[in-house]
PDB file of C-alpha atoms in Angstrom:
ATOM      1  CA  MET A   1      -3.814  23.812   7.288  1.00 31.00           C
ATOM      2  CA  PRO A   2      -5.081  20.484   5.861  1.00 39.00           C
ATOM      3  CA  LEU A   3      -2.478  18.443   7.724  1.00 39.00           C
ATOM      4  CA  ALA A   4      -2.847  20.167  11.066  1.00 35.00           C
ATOM      5  CA  SER A   5      -4.196  16.974  12.620  1.00 40.00           C
ATOM      6  CA  CYS A   6      -1.041  15.084  11.605  1.00 40.00           C
ATOM      7  CA  PRO A   7       1.988  17.400  12.080  1.00 38.00           C
ATOM      8  CA  THR A   8       5.388  16.034  11.179  1.00 40.00           C
ATOM      9  CA  ARG A   9       6.537  15.521  14.749  1.00 44.00           C
ATOM     10  CA  SER A  10       3.368  13.522  15.509  1.00 47.00           C
ATOM     11  CA  LEU A  11       4.105  11.420  12.453  1.00 47.00           C
ATOM     12  CA  PHE A  12       7.578  10.522  13.655  1.00 46.00           C
ATOM     13  CA  HIS A  13       6.288   9.900  17.180  1.00 51.00           C
ATOM     14  CA  PHE A  14       3.790   7.463  15.646  1.00 51.00           C
ATOM     15  CA  ALA A  15       6.436   5.774  13.492  1.00 50.00           C
ATOM     16  CA  THR A  16       8.785   5.451  16.454  1.00 46.00           C
ATOM     17  CA  HIS A  17       6.324   4.202  19.050  1.00 53.00           C
ATOM     18  CA  ALA A  18       3.933   2.039  17.023  1.00 55.00           C
ATOM     19  CA  PRO A  19       4.645  -1.696  17.372  1.00 56.00           C
ATOM     20  CA  GLN A  20       7.064  -2.648  14.600  1.00 58.00           C
ATOM     21  CA  LYS A  21       8.276  -5.962  13.295  1.00 58.00           C
ATOM     22  CA  GLU A  22      11.182  -6.051  10.897  1.00 57.00           C
ATOM     23  CA  THR A  23      12.050  -8.935   8.621  1.00 62.00           C
ATOM     24  CA  SER A  24      14.861  -8.651   6.140  1.00 76.00           C
ATOM     25  CA  GLY A  25      13.660  -5.989   3.741  1.00 88.00           C
ATOM     26  CA  LEU A  26      10.216  -5.485   5.319  1.00 92.00           C
ATOM     27  CA  VAL A  27       9.205  -3.154   8.145  1.00 93.00           C
ATOM     28  CA  ARG A  28       5.714  -3.743   9.506  1.00 93.00           C
ATOM     29  CA  ILE A  29       3.871  -1.252  11.704  1.00 94.00           C
ATOM     30  CA  GLU A  30       0.856  -2.953  13.210  1.00 94.00           C
ATOM     31  CA  ARG A  31      -2.184  -0.842  13.943  1.00 94.00           C
ATOM     32  CA  THR A  32      -5.962  -0.986  14.214  1.00 94.00           C
ATOM     33  CA  LEU A  33      -7.806   1.754  12.362  1.00 96.00           C
ATOM     34  CA  PRO A  34      -9.598   4.165  14.712  1.00 95.00           C
ATOM     35  CA  ASP A  35     -13.385   4.228  14.451  1.00 96.00           C
ATOM     36  CA  ASN A  36     -13.578   7.553  12.603  1.00 96.00           C
ATOM     37  CA  LEU A  37     -11.128   6.332   9.943  1.00 97.00           C
ATOM     38  CA  HIS A  38     -12.902   2.980   9.637  1.00 96.00           C
ATOM     39  CA  HIS A  39     -16.243   4.745   9.108  1.00 97.00           C
ATOM     40  CA  ALA A  40     -14.631   6.943   6.438  1.00 97.00           C
ATOM     41  CA  VAL A  41     -13.334   3.818   4.695  1.00 97.00           C
ATOM     42  CA  VAL A  42     -16.786   2.203   4.681  1.00 95.00           C
ATOM     43  CA  GLN A  43     -18.276   5.379   3.220  1.00 96.00           C
ATOM     44  CA  TYR A  44     -15.541   5.583   0.586  1.00 96.00           C
ATOM     45  CA  MET A  45     -16.122   1.999  -0.506  1.00 93.00           C
ATOM     46  CA  GLN A  46     -19.723   2.952  -1.297  1.00 92.00           C
ATOM     47  CA  THR A  47     -19.253   6.334  -2.978  1.00 93.00           C
ATOM     48  CA  GLY A  48     -15.567   6.976  -3.704  1.00 95.00           C
ATOM     49  CA  PRO A  49     -13.600   6.611  -6.938  1.00 96.00           C
ATOM     50  CA  ASN A  50     -12.296   3.189  -7.870  1.00 95.00           C
ATOM     51  CA  LEU A  51      -8.893   4.729  -8.539  1.00 96.00           C
ATOM     52  CA  MET A  52      -7.067   7.849  -7.389  1.00 96.00           C
ATOM     53  CA  LEU A  53      -3.601   8.124  -8.955  1.00 96.00           C
ATOM     54  CA  ALA A  54      -1.224  11.077  -8.737  1.00 96.00           C
ATOM     55  CA  LYS A  55       2.362  12.082  -8.107  1.00 96.00           C
ATOM     56  CA  GLY A  56       3.893  14.995  -6.247  1.00 96.00           C
ATOM     57  CA  ALA A  57       4.962  16.149  -2.819  1.00 97.00           C
ATOM     58  CA  PRO A  58       2.522  15.179  -0.043  1.00 96.00           C
ATOM     59  CA  GLN A  59       1.029  18.686   0.327  1.00 95.00           C
ATOM     60  CA  GLU A  60       0.563  18.893  -3.459  1.00 96.00           C
ATOM     61  CA  LEU A  61      -1.167  15.519  -3.409  1.00 97.00           C
ATOM     62  CA  TYR A  62      -3.565  16.717  -0.743  1.00 97.00           C
ATOM     63  CA  THR A  63      -4.501  19.739  -2.860  1.00 96.00           C
ATOM     64  CA  LEU A  64      -4.926  17.627  -6.006  1.00 95.00           C
ATOM     65  CA  LEU A  65      -6.987  14.852  -4.458  1.00 97.00           C
ATOM     66  CA  CYS A  66      -9.061  16.547  -1.769  1.00 96.00           C
ATOM     67  CA  PRO A  67     -11.746  17.794  -4.222  1.00 96.00           C
ATOM     68  CA  HIS A  68     -12.349  14.196  -5.322  1.00 96.00           C
ATOM     69  CA  MET A  69     -12.917  12.804  -1.835  1.00 96.00           C
ATOM     70  CA  PRO A  70     -16.603  12.224  -1.037  1.00 92.00           C
ATOM     71  CA  THR A  71     -18.131  13.862   2.009  1.00 87.00           C
ATOM     72  CA  ASN A  72     -17.084  12.242   5.307  1.00 93.00           C
ATOM     73  CA  THR A  73     -14.106  10.403   3.757  1.00 97.00           C
ATOM     74  CA  ARG A  74     -11.293  12.949   4.093  1.00 95.00           C
ATOM     75  CA  LYS A  75      -9.934  11.141   7.137  1.00 97.00           C
ATOM     76  CA  ILE A  76      -8.600   8.611   4.617  1.00 97.00           C
ATOM     77  CA  LEU A  77      -6.714  11.313   2.740  1.00 97.00           C
ATOM     78  CA  ASP A  78      -5.346  12.754   6.002  1.00 97.00           C
ATOM     79  CA  ASP A  79      -4.041   9.312   6.911  1.00 97.00           C
ATOM     80  CA  ALA A  80      -2.719   8.541   3.419  1.00 98.00           C
ATOM     81  CA  ILE A  81      -0.793  11.830   3.258  1.00 97.00           C
ATOM     82  CA  MET A  82       0.681  11.042   6.665  1.00 96.00           C
ATOM     83  CA  LEU A  83       1.862   7.725   5.225  1.00 97.00           C
ATOM     84  CA  ALA A  84       3.277   9.525   2.181  1.00 97.00           C
ATOM     85  CA  ARG A  85       5.373  11.601   4.578  1.00 96.00           C
ATOM     86  CA  LEU A  86       6.472   8.451   6.353  1.00 96.00           C
ATOM     87  CA  TYR A  87       7.532   7.012   2.998  1.00 96.00           C
ATOM     88  CA  GLN A  88       9.388  10.251   2.243  1.00 96.00           C
ATOM     89  CA  ALA A  89      11.343   9.951   5.465  1.00 94.00           C
ATOM     90  CA  HIS A  90      12.498   6.426   4.612  1.00 94.00           C
ATOM     91  CA  SER A  91      13.062   6.901   0.876  1.00 95.00           C
ATOM     92  CA  LYS A  92      14.551  10.427   1.006  1.00 95.00           C
ATOM     93  CA  LEU A  93      12.463  11.323  -2.070  1.00 96.00           C
ATOM     94  CA  SER A  94      10.862  14.763  -2.403  1.00 95.00           C
ATOM     95  CA  THR A  95       7.963  13.513  -4.557  1.00 96.00           C
ATOM     96  CA  VAL A  96       6.068  10.226  -4.540  1.00 97.00           C
ATOM     97  CA  ARG A  97       3.514   8.251  -6.525  1.00 97.00           C
ATOM     98  CA  PHE A  98       0.140   7.914  -4.763  1.00 97.00           C
ATOM     99  CA  ARG A  99      -2.315   5.161  -5.697  1.00 97.00           C
ATOM    100  CA  LEU A 100      -5.546   4.489  -3.802  1.00 97.00           C
ATOM    101  CA  GLU A 101      -7.550   1.729  -5.442  1.00 95.00           C
ATOM    102  CA  HIS A 102     -10.729  -0.219  -4.780  1.00 93.00           C
ATOM    103  CA  VAL A 103      -9.660  -3.717  -5.876  1.00 88.00           C
ATOM    104  CA  ARG A 104     -12.165  -6.475  -6.608  1.00 80.00           C
ATOM    105  CA  THR A 105     -10.007  -8.990  -8.496  1.00 73.00           C
ATOM    106  CA  ASP A 106      -6.909 -11.138  -8.028  1.00 71.00           C
ATOM    107  CA  SER A 107      -4.605  -8.170  -8.462  1.00 70.00           C
ATOM    108  CA  CYS A 108      -0.901  -9.187  -8.412  1.00 68.00           C
ATOM    109  CA  ARG A 109      -1.913 -12.640  -7.175  1.00 69.00           C
ATOM    110  CA  LYS A 110       1.430 -14.224  -8.127  1.00 78.00           C
ATOM    111  CA  PHE A 111       4.368 -13.921  -5.758  1.00 82.00           C
ATOM    112  CA  HIS A 112       6.834 -11.347  -7.029  1.00 83.00           C
ATOM    113  CA  THR A 113       9.342  -8.669  -6.079  1.00 86.00           C
ATOM    114  CA  ASP A 114       8.884  -5.010  -7.017  1.00 90.00           C
ATOM    115  CA  ASN A 115      11.194  -3.250  -9.451  1.00 90.00           C
ATOM    116  CA  VAL A 116      11.511  -0.208  -7.175  1.00 94.00           C
ATOM    117  CA  ARG A 117      13.763   0.770  -4.299  1.00 95.00           C
ATOM    118  CA  LEU A 118      11.016   0.999  -1.694  1.00 96.00           C
ATOM    119  CA  ARG A 119       7.234   0.662  -1.593  1.00 96.00           C
ATOM    120  CA  LEU A 120       4.692   1.420   1.148  1.00 97.00           C
ATOM    121  CA  LEU A 121       1.478  -0.600   1.302  1.00 97.00           C
ATOM    122  CA  CYS A 122      -1.574  -0.173   3.505  1.00 98.00           C
ATOM    123  CA  THR A 123      -4.826  -2.083   3.056  1.00 96.00           C
ATOM    124  CA  TYR A 124      -7.621   0.002   4.550  1.00 98.00           C
ATOM    125  CA  PHE A 125     -10.314  -2.590   3.896  1.00 95.00           C
ATOM    126  CA  GLY A 126     -10.374  -6.299   3.147  1.00 92.00           C
ATOM    127  CA  LEU A 127      -7.663  -8.932   2.963  1.00 91.00           C
ATOM    128  CA  ALA A 128      -4.126  -7.560   3.055  1.00 92.00           C
ATOM    129  CA  THR A 129      -0.761  -8.309   1.456  1.00 93.00           C
ATOM    130  CA  GLU A 130       0.931 -11.697   1.890  1.00 91.00           C
ATOM    131  CA  TRP A 131       4.695 -12.238   1.942  1.00 90.00           C
ATOM    132  CA  VAL A 132       7.322 -14.944   2.334  1.00 86.00           C
ATOM    133  CA  PRO A 133       9.963 -14.347   5.040  1.00 82.00           C
ATOM    134  CA  PRO A 134      13.593 -14.693   3.889  1.00 75.00           C
ATOM    135  CA  GLU A 135      14.299 -17.734   6.047  1.00 72.00           C
ATOM    136  CA  TYR A 136      12.069 -19.740   3.694  1.00 69.00           C
ATOM    137  CA  LEU A 137      13.846 -18.562   0.548  1.00 68.00           C
ATOM    138  CA  ALA A 138      16.493 -21.216  -0.027  1.00 65.00           C
ATOM    139  CA  PRO A 139      18.751 -20.295  -3.002  1.00 66.00           C
ATOM    140  CA  ASP A 140      18.119 -23.636  -4.730  1.00 67.00           C
ATOM    141  CA  ASN A 141      14.372 -22.938  -4.661  1.00 67.00           C
ATOM    142  CA  LEU A 142      14.514 -19.536  -6.421  1.00 68.00           C
ATOM    143  CA  ASN A 143      13.866 -18.785 -10.067  1.00 71.00           C
ATOM    144  CA  ASP A 144      15.719 -16.176 -12.131  1.00 69.00           C
ATOM    145  CA  TYR A 145      13.582 -13.406 -10.597  1.00 65.00           C
ATOM    146  CA  GLY A 146      14.404 -14.319  -7.007  1.00 64.00           C
ATOM    147  CA  VAL A 147      10.952 -15.830  -6.405  1.00 71.00           C
ATOM    148  CA  PRO A 148      10.567 -19.322  -4.920  1.00 69.00           C
ATOM    149  CA  LYS A 149       9.580 -22.059  -7.353  1.00 71.00           C
ATOM    150  CA  HIS A 150       7.552 -23.732  -4.611  1.00 74.00           C
ATOM    151  CA  ILE A 151       5.957 -22.046  -1.610  1.00 78.00           C
ATOM    152  CA  GLU A 152       4.300 -23.963   1.199  1.00 78.00           C
ATOM    153  CA  ASP A 153       1.142 -22.400   2.600  1.00 80.00           C
ATOM    154  CA  SER A 154       2.679 -22.586   6.065  1.00 81.00           C
ATOM    155  CA  SER A 155       5.457 -20.228   4.905  1.00 81.00           C
ATOM    156  CA  ILE A 156       3.112 -17.417   3.918  1.00 88.00           C
ATOM    157  CA  HIS A 157       2.771 -14.499   6.324  1.00 91.00           C
ATOM    158  CA  LYS A 158      -0.106 -12.013   6.128  1.00 92.00           C
ATOM    159  CA  LEU A 159      -0.586  -8.366   7.006  1.00 95.00           C
ATOM    160  CA  ASN A 160      -3.812  -7.211   8.621  1.00 96.00           C
ATOM    161  CA  ALA A 161      -6.065  -4.417   7.428  1.00 96.00           C
ATOM    162  CA  GLY A 162      -4.696  -1.147   8.795  1.00 97.00           C
ATOM    163  CA  ASP A 163      -1.095  -2.365   9.010  1.00 96.00           C
ATOM    164  CA  ILE A 164       1.617  -0.301   7.320  1.00 96.00           C
ATOM    165  CA  ALA A 165       4.368  -2.130   5.447  1.00 95.00           C
ATOM    166  CA  LEU A 166       7.556  -0.739   3.914  1.00 96.00           C
ATOM    167  CA  LEU A 167       8.972  -3.248   1.429  1.00 94.00           C
ATOM    168  CA  LYS A 168      12.372  -3.075  -0.227  1.00 94.00           C
ATOM    169  CA  GLY A 169      12.357  -3.873  -3.933  1.00 92.00           C
ATOM    170  CA  ARG A 170      14.906  -5.231  -6.378  1.00 88.00           C
ATOM    171  CA  ALA A 171      16.301  -1.730  -7.006  1.00 92.00           C
ATOM    172  CA  TRP A 172      17.354  -1.304  -3.368  1.00 91.00           C
ATOM    173  CA  PRO A 173      21.167  -1.624  -3.344  1.00 90.00           C
ATOM    174  CA  GLY A 174      22.258  -5.030  -2.104  1.00 86.00           C
ATOM    175  CA  HIS A 175      18.724  -6.406  -1.747  1.00 83.00           C
ATOM    176  CA  SER A 176      16.845  -8.828  -3.994  1.00 80.00           C
ATOM    177  CA  GLY A 177      13.412  -7.553  -2.947  1.00 85.00           C
ATOM    178  CA  VAL A 178      10.685  -8.793  -0.605  1.00 90.00           C
ATOM    179  CA  VAL A 179       8.683 -11.675  -2.127  1.00 88.00           C
ATOM    180  CA  HIS A 180       4.988 -10.833  -1.754  1.00 88.00           C
ATOM    181  CA  ARG A 181       1.598 -10.890  -3.460  1.00 88.00           C
ATOM    182  CA  SER A 182      -1.948  -9.591  -3.201  1.00 86.00           C
ATOM    183  CA  PRO A 183      -4.246 -12.106  -1.498  1.00 84.00           C
ATOM    184  CA  PRO A 184      -6.139 -14.346  -3.948  1.00 77.00           C
ATOM    185  CA  VAL A 185      -9.834 -13.429  -3.739  1.00 68.00           C
ATOM    186  CA  SER A 186     -11.514 -14.738  -6.911  1.00 72.00           C
ATOM    187  CA  HIS A 187     -12.694 -17.900  -5.129  1.00 70.00           C
ATOM    188  CA  LEU A 188     -14.455 -15.892  -2.419  1.00 67.00           C
ATOM    189  CA  PRO A 189     -18.066 -14.633  -2.416  1.00 74.00           C
ATOM    190  CA  ALA A 190     -18.313 -11.222  -4.109  1.00 69.00           C
ATOM    191  CA  PRO A 191     -18.726  -9.187  -0.870  1.00 69.00           C
ATOM    192  CA  GLN A 192     -15.444 -10.614   0.457  1.00 68.00           C
ATOM    193  CA  ARG A 193     -13.400  -9.718  -2.625  1.00 76.00           C
ATOM    194  CA  SER A 194     -13.384  -5.952  -2.080  1.00 87.00           C
ATOM    195  CA  ARG A 195     -10.174  -4.326  -0.884  1.00 90.00           C
ATOM    196  CA  LEU A 196      -9.098  -0.697  -0.530  1.00 96.00           C
ATOM    197  CA  LEU A 197      -5.344  -0.533  -1.073  1.00 96.00           C
ATOM    198  CA  LEU A 198      -2.964   2.405  -0.735  1.00 98.00           C
ATOM    199  CA  THR A 199       0.398   2.217  -2.515  1.00 97.00           C
ATOM    200  CA  ILE A 200       3.087   4.867  -2.084  1.00 98.00           C
ATOM    201  CA  ASP A 201       6.307   4.568  -4.063  1.00 96.00           C
ATOM    202  CA  GLU A 202       8.652   6.300  -6.506  1.00 95.00           C
ATOM    203  CA  PRO A 203       7.141   9.017  -8.754  1.00 93.00           C
ATOM    204  CA  THR A 204       8.165   7.110 -11.913  1.00 91.00           C
ATOM    205  CA  ALA A 205       6.951   3.674 -10.721  1.00 90.00           C
ATOM    206  CA  CYS A 206       4.952   1.662 -13.252  1.00 84.00           C
ATOM    207  CA  GLY A 207       5.636   4.202 -15.998  1.00 79.00           C
ATOM    208  CA  MET A 208       3.863   7.046 -14.174  1.00 83.00           C
ATOM    209  CA  SER A 209       3.732  10.202 -16.329  1.00 84.00           C
ATOM    210  CA  ASP A 210       2.793  13.834 -15.773  1.00 82.00           C
ATOM    211  CA  GLU A 211      -0.361  13.320 -17.842  1.00 81.00           C
ATOM    212  CA  GLN A 212      -1.654  10.884 -15.207  1.00 82.00           C
ATOM    213  CA  THR A 213      -1.648  13.497 -12.428  1.00 86.00           C
ATOM    214  CA  PRO A 214      -4.281  13.145 -11.203  1.00 94.00           C
ATOM    215  CA  THR A 215      -6.193  10.190 -12.629  1.00 94.00           C
ATOM    216  CA  ILE A 216      -9.624   9.731 -11.075  1.00 95.00           C
ATOM    217  CA  ARG A 217     -11.616   6.718 -12.226  1.00 94.00           C
ATOM    218  CA  TYR A 218     -15.086   5.703 -11.092  1.00 91.00           C
ATOM    219  CA  THR A 219     -15.524   2.672 -13.340  1.00 77.00           C
ATOM    220  CA  ALA A 220     -14.006  -0.593 -12.151  1.00 63.00           C
ATOM    221  CA  GLU A 221     -11.880  -2.449 -14.670  1.00 52.00           C
ATOM    222  CA  THR A 222     -11.757  -6.223 -15.091  1.00 38.00           C
ATOM    223  CA  THR A 223      -8.155  -6.299 -13.856  1.00 36.00           C
ATOM    224  CA  ALA A 224      -6.409  -4.126 -11.287  1.00 30.00           C
TER     225      ALA A 224
END
């Protein structure tokens, strides 16, 4: 079985025992990628698609995407499907949207909240997601979208590569959404701009349609 290395009970053992930090609306599981997964990520950055996009149940996603994974990179898919199952457990959804993207631009560089109930993010390579903890979000400093008008650099928190983050969005009942952004990279030298980002969320997020399952793209676009 493709997921034999990550059975469900091992998944929940991992989710329960990994170091977690919870801010209002954000659960962070800190981890360092094991060497075999890190090597797979490096290989993928050199030979893998720029975008893998699909929706379905985790096992269906594995079947759809496995043929598109370059040799020696399937450890990434094993890990990503494990995270899709983790998202399932928290969201109670039977199907999910899967997006693995090699980002080279200032993708989502403005602080924002997501128009979903829940989103899982994991940066496998490069700079990771930044967010503003709720204690810095004074009501008189928020715009109509619940995003601060002014954000001090000292208020910005950052994930590390390998970390797993579950972020509540605006559609979560009783929650205004976690304020976050992708790290700005356009000012950095080209080799430091590359990121490999996994996003797991609702199957209809961002207008996802059946015709997009799967979308495999090898050509980088000017915006991500």
